[in-house]
């Protein structure tokens, strides 16, 4: 055998070995995939056959049928999205509006007959966030499946929200802000640029409603989540006072510094931080530091000043974000302090600009949903949510949904809290 022939045979054997190894890897991966699929099918079959109230249609004692809960599949670190979607699905005044929207049928081609989303940054009008959001909400609480995949909605989010592309962990609060903003913008116009019938034209308007319309026309987003803050800045040099109104969809609350102290096992724990403490800190008079000097129009220079917030108009749904993450010199740390929050009767009257002009019942809020972050940093960990549905509390952990007690909800270290105005609970579908 010549040297060339020997080399050829050796190379051939090496290639055959590599090909054989690749083939074995492929077969192994295929077997794993089949195993996972079989396990998933068996799990779904068991859940569908189970008499558990979380896995099939169940009858209550009064004979009415309650639809079973549906989880959301994790597409790769998408728990931040799942927690927000499940929370919003349990805000009845909000979710019912979308579920009652007519389906957008494709008449011909890929984009004909669709509501178009207009974005300058992408120049893409072929997707509809409202439509995919509607489909997702309609797929929950149907009892037809144990988990729903949001891949179509996630695709739209990738198209119109570049910062959420990829499969890295994201901040649930940041996602909520982007989602509401983009839903609001899409519902303000249709394909031809005319306003969408987001709100009934004969609906009476609040005197300050125009102030909470972010970027123009009011929509279901601003009607439900929109409130108004009055920001007062007082110059400590000349006494000039400046007032301005700021619309908001949620309030971000600091956890007061006195409650951030970590106690060792040998130390007695300090007082419990309450949601009222966080709200009080948000509305307290604050002296601005050197980096935030106020530009006084009378002094015509930056001066020391104080700042105070008042709530000028409360929303139908009060979304409260507890600021658990803060930047240090090198990384973003998490404040793990437990914050006690009420299940019912959150009284917001003392934080109003003109409390004497507000009815007491319009200032009381009841808890509807809670988003929780598990872990030590914003770039890692896991998000879950609690939601109230038909007077029962559920825990949403991606594909898994379980019934829980009120006590379990109250023990959670909340990141985002959703409260609904008590007077709206009688007629949640009226906007």
PDB file of C-alpha atoms in Angstrom, residues 109-370:
ATOM      1  CA  UNK A 109     -52.268  38.632   1.603  1.00  0.00           C
ATOM      2  CA  UNK A 110     -50.287  38.777   4.801  1.00  0.00           C
ATOM      3  CA  UNK A 111     -51.224  42.256   5.988  1.00  0.00           C
ATOM      4  CA  UNK A 112     -54.585  43.118   4.422  1.00  0.00           C
ATOM      5  CA  UNK A 113     -57.332  43.904   6.893  1.00  0.00           C
ATOM      6  CA  UNK A 114     -55.025  44.238   9.891  1.00  0.00           C
ATOM      7  CA  UNK A 115     -54.730  47.111  12.288  1.00  0.00           C
ATOM      8  CA  UNK A 116     -51.362  48.607  11.532  1.00  0.00           C
ATOM      9  CA  UNK A 117     -48.747  49.629  14.014  1.00  0.00           C
ATOM     10  CA  UNK A 118     -46.803  52.705  12.942  1.00  0.00           C
ATOM     11  CA  UNK A 119     -43.287  53.193  14.272  1.00  0.00           C
ATOM     12  CA  UNK A 120     -40.725  55.610  12.946  1.00  0.00           C
ATOM     13  CA  UNK A 121     -37.775  53.648  14.288  1.00  0.00           C
ATOM     14  CA  UNK A 122     -38.665  50.420  12.507  1.00  0.00           C
ATOM     15  CA  UNK A 123     -40.720  51.632   9.560  1.00  0.00           C
ATOM     16  CA  UNK A 124     -42.716  48.420   9.857  1.00  0.00           C
ATOM     17  CA  UNK A 125     -46.507  48.503   9.701  1.00  0.00           C
ATOM     18  CA  UNK A 126     -47.091  44.773   9.135  1.00  0.00           C
ATOM     19  CA  UNK A 127     -47.704  43.747  12.752  1.00  0.00           C
ATOM     20  CA  UNK A 128     -50.370  44.524  15.341  1.00  0.00           C
ATOM     21  CA  UNK A 129     -49.530  44.465  19.029  1.00  0.00           C
ATOM     22  CA  UNK A 130     -53.184  45.028  19.943  1.00  0.00           C
ATOM     23  CA  UNK A 131     -54.297  41.990  17.938  1.00  0.00           C
ATOM     24  CA  UNK A 132     -51.715  39.597  19.394  1.00  0.00           C
ATOM     25  CA  UNK A 133     -52.351  40.951  22.883  1.00  0.00           C
ATOM     26  CA  UNK A 134     -56.084  40.359  22.349  1.00  0.00           C
ATOM     27  CA  UNK A 135     -55.458  36.787  21.180  1.00  0.00           C
ATOM     28  CA  UNK A 136     -53.309  36.069  24.229  1.00  0.00           C
ATOM     29  CA  UNK A 137     -55.917  37.368  26.670  1.00  0.00           C
ATOM     30  CA  UNK A 138     -58.644  35.370  24.895  1.00  0.00           C
ATOM     31  CA  UNK A 139     -56.558  32.190  25.255  1.00  0.00           C
ATOM     32  CA  UNK A 140     -56.407  32.494  29.032  1.00  0.00           C
ATOM     33  CA  UNK A 141     -59.101  31.112  31.349  1.00  0.00           C
ATOM     34  CA  UNK A 142     -60.617  29.022  28.544  1.00  0.00           C
ATOM     35  CA  UNK A 143     -59.987  25.591  30.017  1.00  0.00           C
ATOM     36  CA  UNK A 144     -59.007  24.171  26.620  1.00  0.00           C
ATOM     37  CA  UNK A 145     -55.279  23.931  27.386  1.00  0.00           C
ATOM     38  CA  UNK A 146     -52.976  23.949  30.384  1.00  0.00           C
ATOM     39  CA  UNK A 147     -50.421  26.328  28.827  1.00  0.00           C
ATOM     40  CA  UNK A 148     -50.442  28.786  25.945  1.00  0.00           C
ATOM     41  CA  UNK A 149     -47.425  29.795  23.845  1.00  0.00           C
ATOM     42  CA  UNK A 150     -46.983  33.537  23.291  1.00  0.00           C
ATOM     43  CA  UNK A 151     -44.527  33.154  20.409  1.00  0.00           C
ATOM     44  CA  UNK A 152     -46.679  35.269  18.043  1.00  0.00           C
ATOM     45  CA  UNK A 153     -46.937  38.094  20.595  1.00  0.00           C
ATOM     46  CA  UNK A 154     -43.233  37.819  21.395  1.00  0.00           C
ATOM     47  CA  UNK A 155     -42.425  38.125  17.692  1.00  0.00           C
ATOM     48  CA  UNK A 156     -44.372  41.401  17.519  1.00  0.00           C
ATOM     49  CA  UNK A 157     -42.591  42.636  20.636  1.00  0.00           C
ATOM     50  CA  UNK A 158     -39.247  41.883  18.994  1.00  0.00           C
ATOM     51  CA  UNK A 159     -40.342  43.851  15.938  1.00  0.00           C
ATOM     52  CA  UNK A 160     -41.473  47.002  17.734  1.00  0.00           C
ATOM     53  CA  UNK A 161     -39.457  46.952  20.982  1.00  0.00           C
ATOM     54  CA  UNK A 162     -35.783  46.410  20.052  1.00  0.00           C
ATOM     55  CA  UNK A 163     -34.599  46.525  23.659  1.00  0.00           C
ATOM     56  CA  UNK A 164     -36.510  43.305  24.370  1.00  0.00           C
ATOM     57  CA  UNK A 165     -35.003  41.250  21.543  1.00  0.00           C
ATOM     58  CA  UNK A 166     -33.109  38.141  22.521  1.00  0.00           C
ATOM     59  CA  UNK A 167     -33.578  35.746  25.387  1.00  0.00           C
ATOM     60  CA  UNK A 168     -31.821  37.500  28.248  1.00  0.00           C
ATOM     61  CA  UNK A 169     -33.673  38.282  31.472  1.00  0.00           C
ATOM     62  CA  UNK A 170     -35.498  41.646  31.423  1.00  0.00           C
ATOM     63  CA  UNK A 171     -37.052  43.967  33.983  1.00  0.00           C
ATOM     64  CA  UNK A 172     -40.788  43.238  34.328  1.00  0.00           C
ATOM     65  CA  UNK A 173     -41.584  46.835  35.263  1.00  0.00           C
ATOM     66  CA  UNK A 174     -39.742  48.203  32.253  1.00  0.00           C
ATOM     67  CA  UNK A 175     -41.612  45.735  30.038  1.00  0.00           C
ATOM     68  CA  UNK A 176     -44.937  46.821  31.534  1.00  0.00           C
ATOM     69  CA  UNK A 177     -44.176  50.471  30.763  1.00  0.00           C
ATOM     70  CA  UNK A 178     -43.186  49.696  27.158  1.00  0.00           C
ATOM     71  CA  UNK A 179     -46.184  47.418  26.621  1.00  0.00           C
ATOM     72  CA  UNK A 180     -48.744  49.946  27.866  1.00  0.00           C
ATOM     73  CA  UNK A 181     -47.127  52.774  25.946  1.00  0.00           C
ATOM     74  CA  UNK A 182     -47.095  50.859  22.652  1.00  0.00           C
ATOM     75  CA  UNK A 183     -50.659  49.580  23.117  1.00  0.00           C
ATOM     76  CA  UNK A 184     -51.724  53.171  23.745  1.00  0.00           C
ATOM     77  CA  UNK A 185     -49.922  54.475  20.658  1.00  0.00           C
ATOM     78  CA  UNK A 186     -51.344  51.793  18.368  1.00  0.00           C
ATOM     79  CA  UNK A 187     -54.897  52.324  19.600  1.00  0.00           C
ATOM     80  CA  UNK A 188     -54.668  56.061  18.969  1.00  0.00           C
ATOM     81  CA  UNK A 189     -54.742  55.501  15.227  1.00  0.00           C
ATOM     82  CA  UNK A 190     -55.627  53.010  12.537  1.00  0.00           C
ATOM     83  CA  UNK A 191     -54.179  52.329   9.068  1.00  0.00           C
ATOM     84  CA  UNK A 192     -55.375  55.616   7.646  1.00  0.00           C
ATOM     85  CA  UNK A 193     -54.316  57.585  10.681  1.00  0.00           C
ATOM     86  CA  UNK A 194     -57.832  58.265  11.960  1.00  0.00           C
ATOM     87  CA  UNK A 195     -58.448  57.807  15.686  1.00  0.00           C
ATOM     88  CA  UNK A 196     -59.559  54.381  16.858  1.00  0.00           C
ATOM     89  CA  UNK A 197     -62.850  54.174  18.745  1.00  0.00           C
ATOM     90  CA  UNK A 198     -60.942  53.374  21.925  1.00  0.00           C
ATOM     91  CA  UNK A 199     -63.420  55.168  24.163  1.00  0.00           C
ATOM     92  CA  UNK A 200     -67.104  55.841  23.815  1.00  0.00           C
ATOM     93  CA  UNK A 201     -67.618  59.401  22.509  1.00  0.00           C
ATOM     94  CA  UNK A 202     -70.644  59.984  24.728  1.00  0.00           C
ATOM     95  CA  UNK A 203     -68.769  58.979  27.868  1.00  0.00           C
ATOM     96  CA  UNK A 204     -68.603  61.949  30.305  1.00  0.00           C
ATOM     97  CA  UNK A 205     -65.091  63.291  30.719  1.00  0.00           C
ATOM     98  CA  UNK A 206     -63.444  64.140  34.014  1.00  0.00           C
ATOM     99  CA  UNK A 207     -62.316  67.747  34.306  1.00  0.00           C
ATOM    100  CA  UNK A 208     -58.672  66.692  34.432  1.00  0.00           C
ATOM    101  CA  UNK A 209     -58.917  63.786  31.990  1.00  0.00           C
ATOM    102  CA  UNK A 210     -57.110  65.656  29.225  1.00  0.00           C
ATOM    103  CA  UNK A 211     -54.077  65.950  31.481  1.00  0.00           C
ATOM    104  CA  UNK A 212     -53.625  62.153  31.694  1.00  0.00           C
ATOM    105  CA  UNK A 213     -53.885  61.567  27.948  1.00  0.00           C
ATOM    106  CA  UNK A 214     -50.305  60.692  27.080  1.00  0.00           C
ATOM    107  CA  UNK A 215     -49.409  61.829  23.574  1.00  0.00           C
ATOM    108  CA  UNK A 216     -52.884  62.995  22.582  1.00  0.00           C
ATOM    109  CA  UNK A 217     -56.138  61.043  22.350  1.00  0.00           C
ATOM    110  CA  UNK A 218     -57.281  59.007  25.349  1.00  0.00           C
ATOM    111  CA  UNK A 219     -57.414  55.210  25.004  1.00  0.00           C
ATOM    112  CA  UNK A 220     -58.334  52.281  27.217  1.00  0.00           C
ATOM    113  CA  UNK A 221     -54.754  52.394  28.567  1.00  0.00           C
ATOM    114  CA  UNK A 222     -54.972  55.962  29.872  1.00  0.00           C
ATOM    115  CA  UNK A 223     -58.626  55.555  30.852  1.00  0.00           C
ATOM    116  CA  UNK A 224     -57.761  52.646  33.149  1.00  0.00           C
ATOM    117  CA  UNK A 225     -54.183  53.304  34.294  1.00  0.00           C
ATOM    118  CA  UNK A 226     -53.940  57.070  33.734  1.00  0.00           C
ATOM    119  CA  UNK A 227     -53.616  59.381  36.712  1.00  0.00           C
ATOM    120  CA  UNK A 228     -52.241  62.882  37.221  1.00  0.00           C
ATOM    121  CA  UNK A 229     -49.540  64.135  39.606  1.00  0.00           C
ATOM    122  CA  UNK A 230     -49.048  67.743  40.632  1.00  0.00           C
ATOM    123  CA  UNK A 231     -45.364  68.546  40.973  1.00  0.00           C
ATOM    124  CA  UNK A 232     -44.603  71.553  43.210  1.00  0.00           C
ATOM    125  CA  UNK A 233     -41.109  73.059  43.247  1.00  0.00           C
ATOM    126  CA  UNK A 234     -40.330  75.889  45.726  1.00  0.00           C
ATOM    127  CA  UNK A 235     -37.241  78.120  45.401  1.00  0.00           C
ATOM    128  CA  UNK A 236     -35.562  78.464  48.818  1.00  0.00           C
ATOM    129  CA  UNK A 237     -33.912  81.754  47.818  1.00  0.00           C
ATOM    130  CA  UNK A 238     -36.736  83.925  46.454  1.00  0.00           C
ATOM    131  CA  UNK A 239     -39.808  81.869  47.404  1.00  0.00           C
ATOM    132  CA  UNK A 240     -41.049  81.372  43.848  1.00  0.00           C
ATOM    133  CA  UNK A 241     -43.330  78.349  43.519  1.00  0.00           C
ATOM    134  CA  UNK A 242     -43.710  76.386  40.290  1.00  0.00           C
ATOM    135  CA  UNK A 243     -46.489  73.902  39.634  1.00  0.00           C
ATOM    136  CA  UNK A 244     -46.953  71.485  36.773  1.00  0.00           C
ATOM    137  CA  UNK A 245     -49.144  68.482  36.057  1.00  0.00           C
ATOM    138  CA  UNK A 246     -47.558  65.173  35.064  1.00  0.00           C
ATOM    139  CA  UNK A 247     -49.602  62.240  33.704  1.00  0.00           C
ATOM    140  CA  UNK A 248     -48.668  58.767  34.968  1.00  0.00           C
ATOM    141  CA  UNK A 249     -49.544  55.147  34.271  1.00  0.00           C
ATOM    142  CA  UNK A 250     -47.818  53.850  37.404  1.00  0.00           C
ATOM    143  CA  UNK A 251     -46.030  55.215  40.456  1.00  0.00           C
ATOM    144  CA  UNK A 252     -42.473  54.136  41.315  1.00  0.00           C
ATOM    145  CA  UNK A 253     -41.981  54.150  45.070  1.00  0.00           C
ATOM    146  CA  UNK A 254     -38.701  54.115  46.984  1.00  0.00           C
ATOM    147  CA  UNK A 255     -38.391  51.781  49.933  1.00  0.00           C
ATOM    148  CA  UNK A 256     -37.357  54.194  52.734  1.00  0.00           C
ATOM    149  CA  UNK A 257     -33.692  53.859  53.710  1.00  0.00           C
ATOM    150  CA  UNK A 258     -34.451  53.085  57.379  1.00  0.00           C
ATOM    151  CA  UNK A 259     -36.061  49.819  56.274  1.00  0.00           C
ATOM    152  CA  UNK A 260     -33.166  48.657  54.101  1.00  0.00           C
ATOM    153  CA  UNK A 261     -30.894  47.653  56.991  1.00  0.00           C
ATOM    154  CA  UNK A 262     -29.972  43.982  56.978  1.00  0.00           C
ATOM    155  CA  UNK A 263     -30.116  42.423  60.430  1.00  0.00           C
ATOM    156  CA  UNK A 264     -28.017  39.462  61.532  1.00  0.00           C
ATOM    157  CA  UNK A 265     -29.530  36.456  63.269  1.00  0.00           C
ATOM    158  CA  UNK A 266     -28.419  37.818  66.649  1.00  0.00           C
ATOM    159  CA  UNK A 267     -30.096  41.203  66.122  1.00  0.00           C
ATOM    160  CA  UNK A 268     -33.694  42.057  66.791  1.00  0.00           C
ATOM    161  CA  UNK A 269     -35.510  42.851  63.520  1.00  0.00           C
ATOM    162  CA  UNK A 270     -36.641  46.431  63.114  1.00  0.00           C
ATOM    163  CA  UNK A 271     -40.162  47.664  62.328  1.00  0.00           C
ATOM    164  CA  UNK A 272     -41.891  46.282  59.251  1.00  0.00           C
ATOM    165  CA  UNK A 273     -41.991  48.513  56.202  1.00  0.00           C
ATOM    166  CA  UNK A 274     -45.518  49.117  54.928  1.00  0.00           C
ATOM    167  CA  UNK A 275     -46.854  50.247  51.583  1.00  0.00           C
ATOM    168  CA  UNK A 276     -48.142  53.354  53.343  1.00  0.00           C
ATOM    169  CA  UNK A 277     -44.536  54.148  54.395  1.00  0.00           C
ATOM    170  CA  UNK A 278     -43.475  54.000  50.731  1.00  0.00           C
ATOM    171  CA  UNK A 279     -46.387  56.194  49.616  1.00  0.00           C
ATOM    172  CA  UNK A 280     -45.669  58.691  52.384  1.00  0.00           C
ATOM    173  CA  UNK A 281     -42.020  58.855  51.363  1.00  0.00           C
ATOM    174  CA  UNK A 282     -43.076  59.474  47.754  1.00  0.00           C
ATOM    175  CA  UNK A 283     -45.262  62.462  48.673  1.00  0.00           C
ATOM    176  CA  UNK A 284     -43.069  63.919  51.446  1.00  0.00           C
ATOM    177  CA  UNK A 285     -41.444  67.324  50.997  1.00  0.00           C
ATOM    178  CA  UNK A 286     -37.923  66.750  49.642  1.00  0.00           C
ATOM    179  CA  UNK A 287     -34.995  69.143  49.381  1.00  0.00           C
ATOM    180  CA  UNK A 288     -33.234  68.693  46.051  1.00  0.00           C
ATOM    181  CA  UNK A 289     -29.502  67.999  46.229  1.00  0.00           C
ATOM    182  CA  UNK A 290     -26.713  69.801  44.384  1.00  0.00           C
ATOM    183  CA  UNK A 291     -27.114  67.668  41.271  1.00  0.00           C
ATOM    184  CA  UNK A 292     -30.814  68.604  40.928  1.00  0.00           C
ATOM    185  CA  UNK A 293     -30.753  72.375  41.423  1.00  0.00           C
ATOM    186  CA  UNK A 294     -33.939  74.060  40.199  1.00  0.00           C
ATOM    187  CA  UNK A 295     -33.715  76.671  37.432  1.00  0.00           C
ATOM    188  CA  UNK A 296     -35.599  79.562  39.042  1.00  0.00           C
ATOM    189  CA  UNK A 297     -37.127  81.857  36.423  1.00  0.00           C
ATOM    190  CA  UNK A 298     -37.200  84.767  38.861  1.00  0.00           C
ATOM    191  CA  UNK A 299     -33.594  84.380  40.061  1.00  0.00           C
ATOM    192  CA  UNK A 300     -32.586  83.390  36.508  1.00  0.00           C
ATOM    193  CA  UNK A 301     -30.128  80.840  37.864  1.00  0.00           C
ATOM    194  CA  UNK A 302     -30.158  77.382  39.439  1.00  0.00           C
ATOM    195  CA  UNK A 303     -31.081  77.555  43.101  1.00  0.00           C
ATOM    196  CA  UNK A 304     -31.645  75.300  46.065  1.00  0.00           C
ATOM    197  CA  UNK A 305     -35.270  74.233  46.217  1.00  0.00           C
ATOM    198  CA  UNK A 306     -37.773  71.754  47.601  1.00  0.00           C
ATOM    199  CA  UNK A 307     -40.037  69.391  45.709  1.00  0.00           C
ATOM    200  CA  UNK A 308     -43.337  67.778  46.631  1.00  0.00           C
ATOM    201  CA  UNK A 309     -45.748  65.496  44.772  1.00  0.00           C
ATOM    202  CA  UNK A 310     -49.508  65.457  45.154  1.00  0.00           C
ATOM    203  CA  UNK A 311     -51.887  63.102  43.374  1.00  0.00           C
ATOM    204  CA  UNK A 312     -54.266  65.331  41.452  1.00  0.00           C
ATOM    205  CA  UNK A 313     -56.294  62.495  39.897  1.00  0.00           C
ATOM    206  CA  UNK A 314     -56.390  58.838  40.868  1.00  0.00           C
ATOM    207  CA  UNK A 315     -56.659  56.154  38.159  1.00  0.00           C
ATOM    208  CA  UNK A 316     -59.180  53.325  37.993  1.00  0.00           C
ATOM    209  CA  UNK A 317     -56.313  50.862  38.382  1.00  0.00           C
ATOM    210  CA  UNK A 318     -53.447  51.996  40.587  1.00  0.00           C
ATOM    211  CA  UNK A 319     -50.157  50.363  39.599  1.00  0.00           C
ATOM    212  CA  UNK A 320     -47.451  50.691  42.271  1.00  0.00           C
ATOM    213  CA  UNK A 321     -43.848  49.752  41.485  1.00  0.00           C
ATOM    214  CA  UNK A 322     -41.524  49.207  44.443  1.00  0.00           C
ATOM    215  CA  UNK A 323     -38.002  50.252  43.476  1.00  0.00           C
ATOM    216  CA  UNK A 324     -36.097  47.150  44.562  1.00  0.00           C
ATOM    217  CA  UNK A 325     -33.076  47.613  42.291  1.00  0.00           C
ATOM    218  CA  UNK A 326     -30.408  50.291  42.655  1.00  0.00           C
ATOM    219  CA  UNK A 327     -27.045  50.915  41.052  1.00  0.00           C
ATOM    220  CA  UNK A 328     -23.778  50.701  42.954  1.00  0.00           C
ATOM    221  CA  UNK A 329     -20.304  51.437  41.570  1.00  0.00           C
ATOM    222  CA  UNK A 330     -20.168  48.175  39.614  1.00  0.00           C
ATOM    223  CA  UNK A 331     -23.554  46.450  39.572  1.00  0.00           C
ATOM    224  CA  UNK A 332     -27.246  46.734  40.286  1.00  0.00           C
ATOM    225  CA  UNK A 333     -28.201  45.402  43.700  1.00  0.00           C
ATOM    226  CA  UNK A 334     -31.578  44.281  44.951  1.00  0.00           C
ATOM    227  CA  UNK A 335     -33.367  45.602  48.041  1.00  0.00           C
ATOM    228  CA  UNK A 336     -34.885  42.477  49.532  1.00  0.00           C
ATOM    229  CA  UNK A 337     -36.925  44.237  52.244  1.00  0.00           C
ATOM    230  CA  UNK A 338     -40.382  42.830  52.858  1.00  0.00           C
ATOM    231  CA  UNK A 339     -43.087  45.475  52.349  1.00  0.00           C
ATOM    232  CA  UNK A 340     -46.424  44.863  54.008  1.00  0.00           C
ATOM    233  CA  UNK A 341     -49.376  45.689  51.749  1.00  0.00           C
ATOM    234  CA  UNK A 342     -53.151  45.535  52.273  1.00  0.00           C
ATOM    235  CA  UNK A 343     -55.357  43.037  50.509  1.00  0.00           C
ATOM    236  CA  UNK A 344     -58.370  45.377  50.689  1.00  0.00           C
ATOM    237  CA  UNK A 345     -59.124  48.983  51.446  1.00  0.00           C
ATOM    238  CA  UNK A 346     -55.918  50.789  50.434  1.00  0.00           C
ATOM    239  CA  UNK A 347     -56.906  54.373  51.295  1.00  0.00           C
ATOM    240  CA  UNK A 348     -55.334  56.964  48.984  1.00  0.00           C
ATOM    241  CA  UNK A 349     -57.304  59.994  50.216  1.00  0.00           C
ATOM    242  CA  UNK A 350     -54.473  61.436  52.326  1.00  0.00           C
ATOM    243  CA  UNK A 351     -52.219  61.627  49.239  1.00  0.00           C
ATOM    244  CA  UNK A 352     -54.675  63.641  47.145  1.00  0.00           C
ATOM    245  CA  UNK A 353     -54.205  67.303  46.321  1.00  0.00           C
ATOM    246  CA  UNK A 354     -57.838  68.118  47.166  1.00  0.00           C
ATOM    247  CA  UNK A 355     -59.109  65.265  49.353  1.00  0.00           C
ATOM    248  CA  UNK A 356     -62.197  67.232  50.403  1.00  0.00           C
ATOM    249  CA  UNK A 357     -63.460  67.098  46.802  1.00  0.00           C
ATOM    250  CA  UNK A 358     -63.206  63.295  46.562  1.00  0.00           C
ATOM    251  CA  UNK A 359     -65.708  60.736  47.773  1.00  0.00           C
ATOM    252  CA  UNK A 360     -64.270  58.265  50.270  1.00  0.00           C
ATOM    253  CA  UNK A 361     -65.322  55.205  48.234  1.00  0.00           C
ATOM    254  CA  UNK A 362     -63.451  56.562  45.184  1.00  0.00           C
ATOM    255  CA  UNK A 363     -60.196  56.573  47.179  1.00  0.00           C
ATOM    256  CA  UNK A 364     -60.358  52.949  48.324  1.00  0.00           C
ATOM    257  CA  UNK A 365     -58.536  50.262  46.337  1.00  0.00           C
ATOM    258  CA  UNK A 366     -58.501  46.464  46.503  1.00  0.00           C
ATOM    259  CA  UNK A 367     -55.648  44.231  45.396  1.00  0.00           C
ATOM    260  CA  UNK A 368     -56.020  42.495  42.018  1.00  0.00           C
ATOM    261  CA  UNK A 369     -52.529  41.222  41.111  1.00  0.00           C
ATOM    262  CA  UNK A 370     -48.933  41.097  42.356  1.00  0.00           C
TER     263      UNK A 370
END
